[in-house]
Short mmCIF file of C-alpha atoms in Angstrom, two decimals:
data_model
loop_
_atom_site.label_atom_id
_atom_site.label_comp_id
_atom_site.label_asym_id
_atom_site.label_seq_id
_atom_site.Cartn_x
_atom_site.Cartn_y
_atom_site.Cartn_z
CA MET A 119 -213.30 39.92 29.46
CA LEU A 120 -211.52 39.01 32.67
CA VAL A 121 -212.59 40.66 35.91
CA ALA A 122 -211.65 40.12 39.53
CA SER A 123 -214.03 37.71 41.25
CA GLY A 124 -215.06 39.41 44.47
CA GLY A 125 -211.87 41.37 45.02
CA GLY A 126 -208.92 43.05 43.43
CA PRO A 127 -205.38 44.13 44.09
CA VAL A 128 -206.39 46.87 46.50
CA ALA A 129 -207.69 44.13 48.79
CA VAL A 130 -204.18 42.70 48.90
CA TRP A 131 -201.71 45.56 49.05
CA GLY A 132 -203.93 48.45 50.03
CA LYS A 133 -203.60 47.56 53.71
CA THR A 134 -199.82 47.98 53.75
CA THR A 135 -199.39 51.20 55.69
CA ASN A 136 -195.61 51.10 55.92
CA LEU A 137 -194.07 49.84 52.70
CA PHE A 138 -190.83 48.79 54.32
CA SER A 139 -192.35 46.96 57.30
CA PRO A 140 -193.98 43.54 56.72
CA LEU A 141 -197.36 43.07 58.37
CA GLN A 142 -197.50 41.08 61.57
CA ASN A 143 -199.42 37.81 61.56
CA PRO A 144 -203.05 38.09 62.65
CA GLU A 145 -204.51 35.84 65.31
CA LEU A 146 -204.67 32.58 63.41
CA SER A 147 -206.74 29.52 64.10
CA SER A 148 -205.01 26.90 66.22
CA THR A 149 -207.16 24.13 64.79
CA THR A 150 -205.09 21.30 63.33
CA PHE A 151 -206.23 18.83 60.72
CA SER A 152 -204.69 15.56 59.63
CA GLU A 153 -204.23 15.11 55.90
CA PRO A 154 -207.34 12.87 55.56
CA GLU A 155 -209.35 15.43 57.55
CA LEU A 156 -208.01 18.24 55.39
CA ASP A 157 -209.03 16.39 52.23
CA ARG A 158 -212.60 16.17 53.53
CA GLN A 159 -212.92 19.95 53.91
CA ARG A 160 -214.46 22.23 51.30
CA PRO A 161 -211.90 23.83 48.92
CA GLN A 162 -212.42 27.22 50.62
CA LYS A 163 -211.58 25.77 54.02
CA GLN A 164 -208.61 23.85 52.64
CA ALA A 165 -207.16 27.05 51.21
CA GLU A 166 -207.68 28.92 54.48
CA ILE A 167 -206.10 26.15 56.58
CA LEU A 168 -203.04 25.80 54.38
CA LEU A 169 -202.48 29.55 54.18
CA GLU A 170 -202.81 29.76 57.98
CA ARG A 171 -200.18 27.04 58.28
CA ALA A 172 -197.93 28.84 55.84
CA VAL A 173 -198.02 32.25 57.54
CA SER A 174 -197.69 30.77 61.05
CA HIS A 175 -194.89 28.37 60.00
CA SER A 176 -196.75 25.48 61.58
CA ALA A 177 -197.43 21.91 60.48
CA GLY A 178 -194.60 21.68 57.99
CA ALA A 179 -191.96 23.76 56.33
CA PRO A 180 -193.21 26.59 54.06
CA ASN A 181 -191.96 24.86 50.91
CA GLN A 182 -193.85 21.70 51.87
CA ILE A 183 -197.02 23.70 52.40
CA GLU A 184 -196.45 25.43 49.06
CA ALA A 185 -196.29 21.98 47.44
CA GLN A 186 -199.53 20.96 49.19
CA ILE A 187 -201.25 24.07 47.85
CA GLU A 188 -199.92 23.56 44.31
CA SER A 189 -201.19 19.96 44.32
CA ARG A 190 -204.71 21.20 45.05
CA ILE A 191 -204.83 24.27 42.80
CA ASP A 192 -206.59 22.62 39.85
CA ALA A 193 -209.29 21.22 42.14
CA TRP A 194 -209.76 24.62 43.80
CA ARG A 195 -210.03 26.72 40.64
CA GLY A 196 -213.55 28.05 40.26
CA LYS A 197 -214.52 26.86 43.76
CA LEU A 198 -212.86 29.54 45.92
CA GLN A 199 -214.68 32.69 46.95
CA TRP A 200 -212.56 35.84 47.29
CA ASP A 201 -213.73 37.08 50.68
CA ALA A 202 -212.33 39.05 53.63
CA GLN A 203 -210.78 35.97 55.26
CA LEU A 204 -208.92 34.88 52.15
CA GLY A 205 -207.94 38.48 51.45
CA ASP A 206 -206.49 38.95 54.94
CA LEU A 207 -204.55 35.68 54.78
CA THR A 208 -203.04 36.47 51.39
CA THR A 209 -202.13 39.97 52.60
CA VAL A 210 -200.14 38.50 55.46
CA ALA A 211 -198.62 35.80 53.24
CA LEU A 212 -197.50 38.31 50.60
CA ASN A 213 -195.78 40.30 53.34
CA SER A 214 -193.99 37.26 54.77
CA ASN A 215 -190.20 37.19 54.82
CA ASN A 216 -190.33 33.70 53.31
CA GLN A 217 -190.57 33.39 49.54
CA SER A 218 -192.42 30.07 49.68
CA VAL A 219 -195.16 31.66 51.79
CA ARG A 220 -195.47 34.50 49.27
CA ALA A 221 -195.63 31.95 46.44
CA SER A 222 -198.44 30.13 48.25
CA ALA A 223 -200.44 33.37 48.35
CA ILE A 224 -199.94 33.83 44.62
CA GLU A 225 -201.21 30.33 43.87
CA VAL A 226 -204.30 30.85 46.02
CA GLN A 227 -205.06 34.17 44.36
CA LEU A 228 -204.83 32.67 40.89
CA ALA A 229 -207.22 29.90 41.94
CA ALA A 230 -209.63 32.35 43.59
CA TYR A 231 -209.62 34.56 40.49
CA GLY A 232 -210.21 31.50 38.29
CA LEU A 233 -207.15 32.28 36.16
CA THR A 234 -205.57 29.45 34.20
CA LYS A 235 -201.82 29.44 33.64
CA THR A 236 -201.98 29.75 29.88
CA GLU A 237 -200.80 32.02 27.08
CA SER A 238 -204.41 32.85 26.24
CA THR A 239 -204.97 34.17 29.77
CA VAL A 240 -201.96 36.47 29.40
CA ASP A 241 -203.36 37.63 26.03
CA ALA A 242 -206.70 38.50 27.62
CA LEU A 243 -205.11 40.28 30.56
CA ALA A 244 -202.77 42.28 28.31
CA ARG A 245 -205.84 43.53 26.43
CA GLN A 246 -207.66 44.28 29.66
CA ALA A 247 -204.65 46.28 30.89
CA ASP A 248 -205.48 48.76 28.12
CA SER A 249 -209.07 49.09 29.31
CA ARG A 250 -210.53 52.54 29.93
CA ASP A 251 -212.19 51.09 33.03
CA HIS A 252 -209.63 51.90 35.72
CA GLN A 253 -210.52 49.08 38.13
CA GLN A 254 -210.32 46.47 35.37
CA LYS A 255 -207.01 47.95 34.23
CA ILE A 256 -205.22 47.85 37.57
CA TRP A 257 -206.55 44.38 38.37
CA ALA A 258 -205.18 43.14 35.04
CA LEU A 259 -201.76 44.64 35.81
CA TRP A 260 -201.73 42.81 39.15
CA ALA A 261 -202.96 39.53 37.66
CA LEU A 262 -200.29 39.66 34.94
CA GLY A 263 -197.70 39.78 37.71
CA LEU A 264 -199.24 36.74 39.38
CA LEU A 265 -199.05 34.73 36.16
CA GLY A 266 -195.56 35.93 35.26
CA ASN A 267 -194.31 34.76 38.65
CA ARG A 268 -195.61 31.25 37.98
CA GLY A 269 -193.65 31.05 34.74
CA VAL A 270 -196.43 31.96 32.29
CA GLU A 271 -194.76 34.09 29.60
CA PRO A 272 -192.73 36.12 32.12
CA ASP A 273 -190.73 38.02 29.47
CA ARG A 274 -193.88 39.17 27.71
CA VAL A 275 -195.50 40.07 31.03
CA VAL A 276 -192.49 42.24 31.93
CA GLN A 277 -192.69 44.01 28.56
CA VAL A 278 -196.41 44.75 29.01
CA LEU A 279 -195.98 46.02 32.56
CA ALA A 280 -192.89 48.10 31.74
CA ALA A 281 -194.77 49.72 28.85
CA HIS A 282 -197.48 50.88 31.27
CA LEU A 283 -194.83 52.62 33.38
CA LYS A 284 -194.12 54.97 30.49
CA ASP A 285 -197.60 56.51 30.57
CA ALA A 286 -196.64 59.22 33.04
CA GLY A 287 -198.38 62.26 31.62
CA LYS A 288 -198.09 65.28 33.87
CA ASN A 289 -198.40 65.15 37.62
CA SER A 290 -198.23 68.70 38.90
CA ASP A 291 -199.97 70.02 41.99
CA ARG A 292 -202.13 72.19 39.73
CA ASP A 293 -203.39 69.27 37.68
CA LYS A 294 -204.85 66.60 39.96
CA ASN A 295 -207.75 65.61 37.74
CA LYS A 296 -209.11 62.11 37.69
CA GLU A 297 -207.31 61.06 34.50
CA VAL A 298 -203.91 62.06 35.86
CA LYS A 299 -204.55 60.33 39.19
CA ASN A 300 -205.71 57.18 37.39
CA LYS A 301 -202.52 57.15 35.32
CA GLU A 302 -200.46 57.53 38.47
CA ASP A 303 -202.38 54.70 40.13
CA ALA A 304 -201.97 52.47 37.07
CA ARG A 305 -198.21 53.01 37.13
CA ARG A 306 -198.21 52.06 40.80
CA TRP A 307 -199.93 48.77 39.94
CA ALA A 308 -197.55 48.18 37.03
CA VAL A 309 -194.76 48.43 39.60
CA GLU A 310 -196.57 45.97 41.88
CA GLY A 311 -197.01 43.59 38.96
CA LEU A 312 -193.29 43.75 38.13
CA ALA A 313 -192.47 43.08 41.77
CA LEU A 314 -194.62 39.96 41.69
CA VAL A 315 -192.94 38.56 38.57
CA GLY A 316 -189.62 38.41 40.39
CA THR A 317 -187.33 37.84 37.41
CA THR A 318 -184.02 39.63 36.89
CA PRO A 319 -185.32 41.64 33.87
CA THR A 320 -187.76 43.42 36.21
CA ILE A 321 -184.90 45.16 38.04
CA THR A 322 -184.12 47.73 35.31
CA PRO A 323 -187.71 49.05 34.90
CA LEU A 324 -188.11 49.18 38.68
CA LEU A 325 -184.91 51.20 39.02
CA GLU A 326 -186.03 53.51 36.22
CA ALA A 327 -189.41 54.03 37.90
CA MET A 328 -187.76 54.77 41.22
CA ARG A 329 -185.60 57.46 39.64
CA ASN A 330 -187.75 58.96 36.91
CA ASP A 331 -191.44 58.62 37.74
CA PRO A 332 -193.01 62.02 38.54
CA SER A 333 -195.09 60.51 41.35
CA PRO A 334 -193.55 60.09 44.83
CA MET A 335 -195.99 57.25 45.45
CA VAL A 336 -194.78 55.32 42.41
CA ARG A 337 -191.13 56.00 43.24
CA GLU A 338 -191.62 54.72 46.78
CA HIS A 339 -193.36 51.54 45.62
CA ALA A 340 -190.55 50.91 43.15
CA ALA A 341 -187.97 51.35 45.92
CA CYS A 342 -189.88 48.95 48.16
CA SER A 343 -190.16 46.41 45.33
CA LEU A 344 -186.41 46.45 44.91
CA ALA A 345 -185.76 46.30 48.65
CA ALA A 346 -188.25 43.98 50.28
CA SER A 347 -191.66 43.37 48.71
CA GLY A 348 -192.47 41.16 45.76
CA MET A 349 -190.69 38.04 44.58
CA LEU A 350 -187.09 39.01 43.81
CA SER A 351 -184.60 36.74 45.57
CA PRO A 352 -181.99 38.19 47.95
CA GLU A 353 -179.27 37.67 45.36
CA GLN A 354 -181.33 39.37 42.67
CA ARG A 355 -181.87 42.37 44.93
CA LEU A 356 -178.10 42.71 45.30
CA ILE A 357 -177.94 43.48 41.56
CA ALA A 358 -179.68 46.80 42.25
CA VAL A 359 -177.20 47.91 44.92
CA PRO A 360 -174.69 49.79 42.69
CA GLN A 361 -177.45 51.85 41.08
CA LEU A 362 -179.09 52.50 44.44
CA ILE A 363 -175.77 53.86 45.70
CA ASN A 364 -175.67 56.13 42.66
CA TYR A 365 -179.21 57.31 43.41
CA SER A 366 -178.30 58.08 47.00
CA ALA A 367 -175.71 60.59 45.75
CA ASP A 368 -177.64 61.96 42.78
CA PRO A 369 -178.22 65.73 43.23
CA ALA A 370 -180.94 65.60 40.57
CA LEU A 371 -183.12 63.52 42.91
CA ASP A 372 -185.15 64.96 45.74
CA ALA A 373 -184.19 64.25 49.35
CA GLN A 374 -187.06 61.81 49.86
CA THR A 375 -186.04 59.60 46.93
CA ARG A 376 -182.42 59.61 48.09
CA SER A 377 -183.63 58.53 51.55
CA TRP A 378 -185.55 55.65 49.97
CA ALA A 379 -182.34 54.62 48.22
CA PHE A 380 -180.55 54.46 51.57
CA ARG A 381 -183.44 52.52 53.13
CA ALA A 382 -183.44 50.05 50.24
CA LEU A 383 -179.68 49.57 50.59
CA ALA A 384 -180.07 48.77 54.28
CA ASP A 385 -182.96 46.37 53.68
CA ILE A 386 -181.19 44.52 50.87
CA THR A 387 -177.77 44.18 52.48
CA LYS A 388 -178.71 44.07 56.19
CA GLN A 389 -175.86 46.51 56.79
CA HIS A 390 -176.11 49.31 59.36
CA LEU A 391 -174.30 52.16 57.67
CA PRO A 392 -174.98 55.90 57.88
CA ASN A 393 -176.90 57.66 55.12
CA ASP A 394 -173.63 58.50 53.43
CA SER A 395 -173.08 57.58 49.79
CA ALA A 396 -169.30 57.42 50.15
CA ALA A 397 -169.61 54.97 53.05
CA TRP A 398 -171.92 52.73 51.05
CA ARG A 399 -169.70 52.90 47.97
CA ASN A 400 -166.65 51.98 50.01
CA TRP A 401 -168.50 49.07 51.65
CA TYR A 402 -169.66 47.76 48.27
CA GLN A 403 -166.23 48.00 46.66
CA THR A 404 -164.48 46.26 49.53
CA SER A 405 -167.11 43.74 50.61
CA VAL A 406 -169.20 42.81 47.56
CA ALA A 407 -167.05 43.62 44.54
CA GLY A 408 -164.00 42.50 46.55
CA GLY A 409 -165.62 39.16 47.37
CA GLN A 410 -165.58 39.57 51.15
CA PHE A 411 -169.34 39.86 51.65
CA GLU A 412 -170.59 37.00 53.86
CA ARG A 413 -173.30 35.88 51.45
CA SER A 414 -174.33 32.77 53.40
CA ARG A 415 -175.03 34.83 56.54
CA PHE A 416 -176.88 37.42 54.42
CA LEU A 417 -179.10 34.76 52.83
CA LEU A 418 -179.86 33.21 56.22
CA ALA A 419 -180.87 36.59 57.62
CA THR A 420 -183.43 37.10 54.84
CA ASP A 421 -185.07 33.66 55.04
CA HIS A 422 -187.15 33.55 58.20
#
């Protein structure tokens, strides 16, 4: 049985108060270490230093720091303690605008959790995701996303996570019992797991959750996963734009969900248009479908 060692997904994403606004960097240590000095530190300290460098964009480009972390992962596994410091650093890193910084956080979490990048680990986590113990269940959903992002059976991971989104049950104001709330929470973490995977096949289940899930919380997390959080690339997020435009004009959806569609459109495209479906549809047809969208400027704006 796999369990979180000293922490779980709530320690990572539970501090995000505004889903569409990345966290600001905390006050980070200004201490610098040369590579030989870094190698002499304990694994815990090495992980903290490199994550600090990653989130502060100091001492090397983020992709270089990501490579430094990856080169040490095997030596760190089983030697990292999931504590408040590591939790805070990975929270900031996962909310970075830079994909390499987010990837560094994923690698550190896998090492801290002692998870090996193997098919057998995915098998164990898929079983644990069916656990009746709610905390074990949601941690497994999160951990599956971590592994899927690093290329460990991503298609199977997406299938497992998408299947957990279908367990909606009923979510009425008159029925807020523990079982219903746990199912809602599990679907939220299935969404977070899909966001972590970051492959194109995750877009369809995220769109379906945003439109169809009975829980506003789950719908909002799905919208955020399409727009800004998680590991989808800017170009992958563009794939969701036509359906998001449809959602923004869908009378079957409540006003809040339509507003999330507009917010997601703005975050994905960096366009400042009114909350008007016709305006967005016209922009898409003339700029994106028509080939006039300045993709290089768009990609630059999302990589900082």
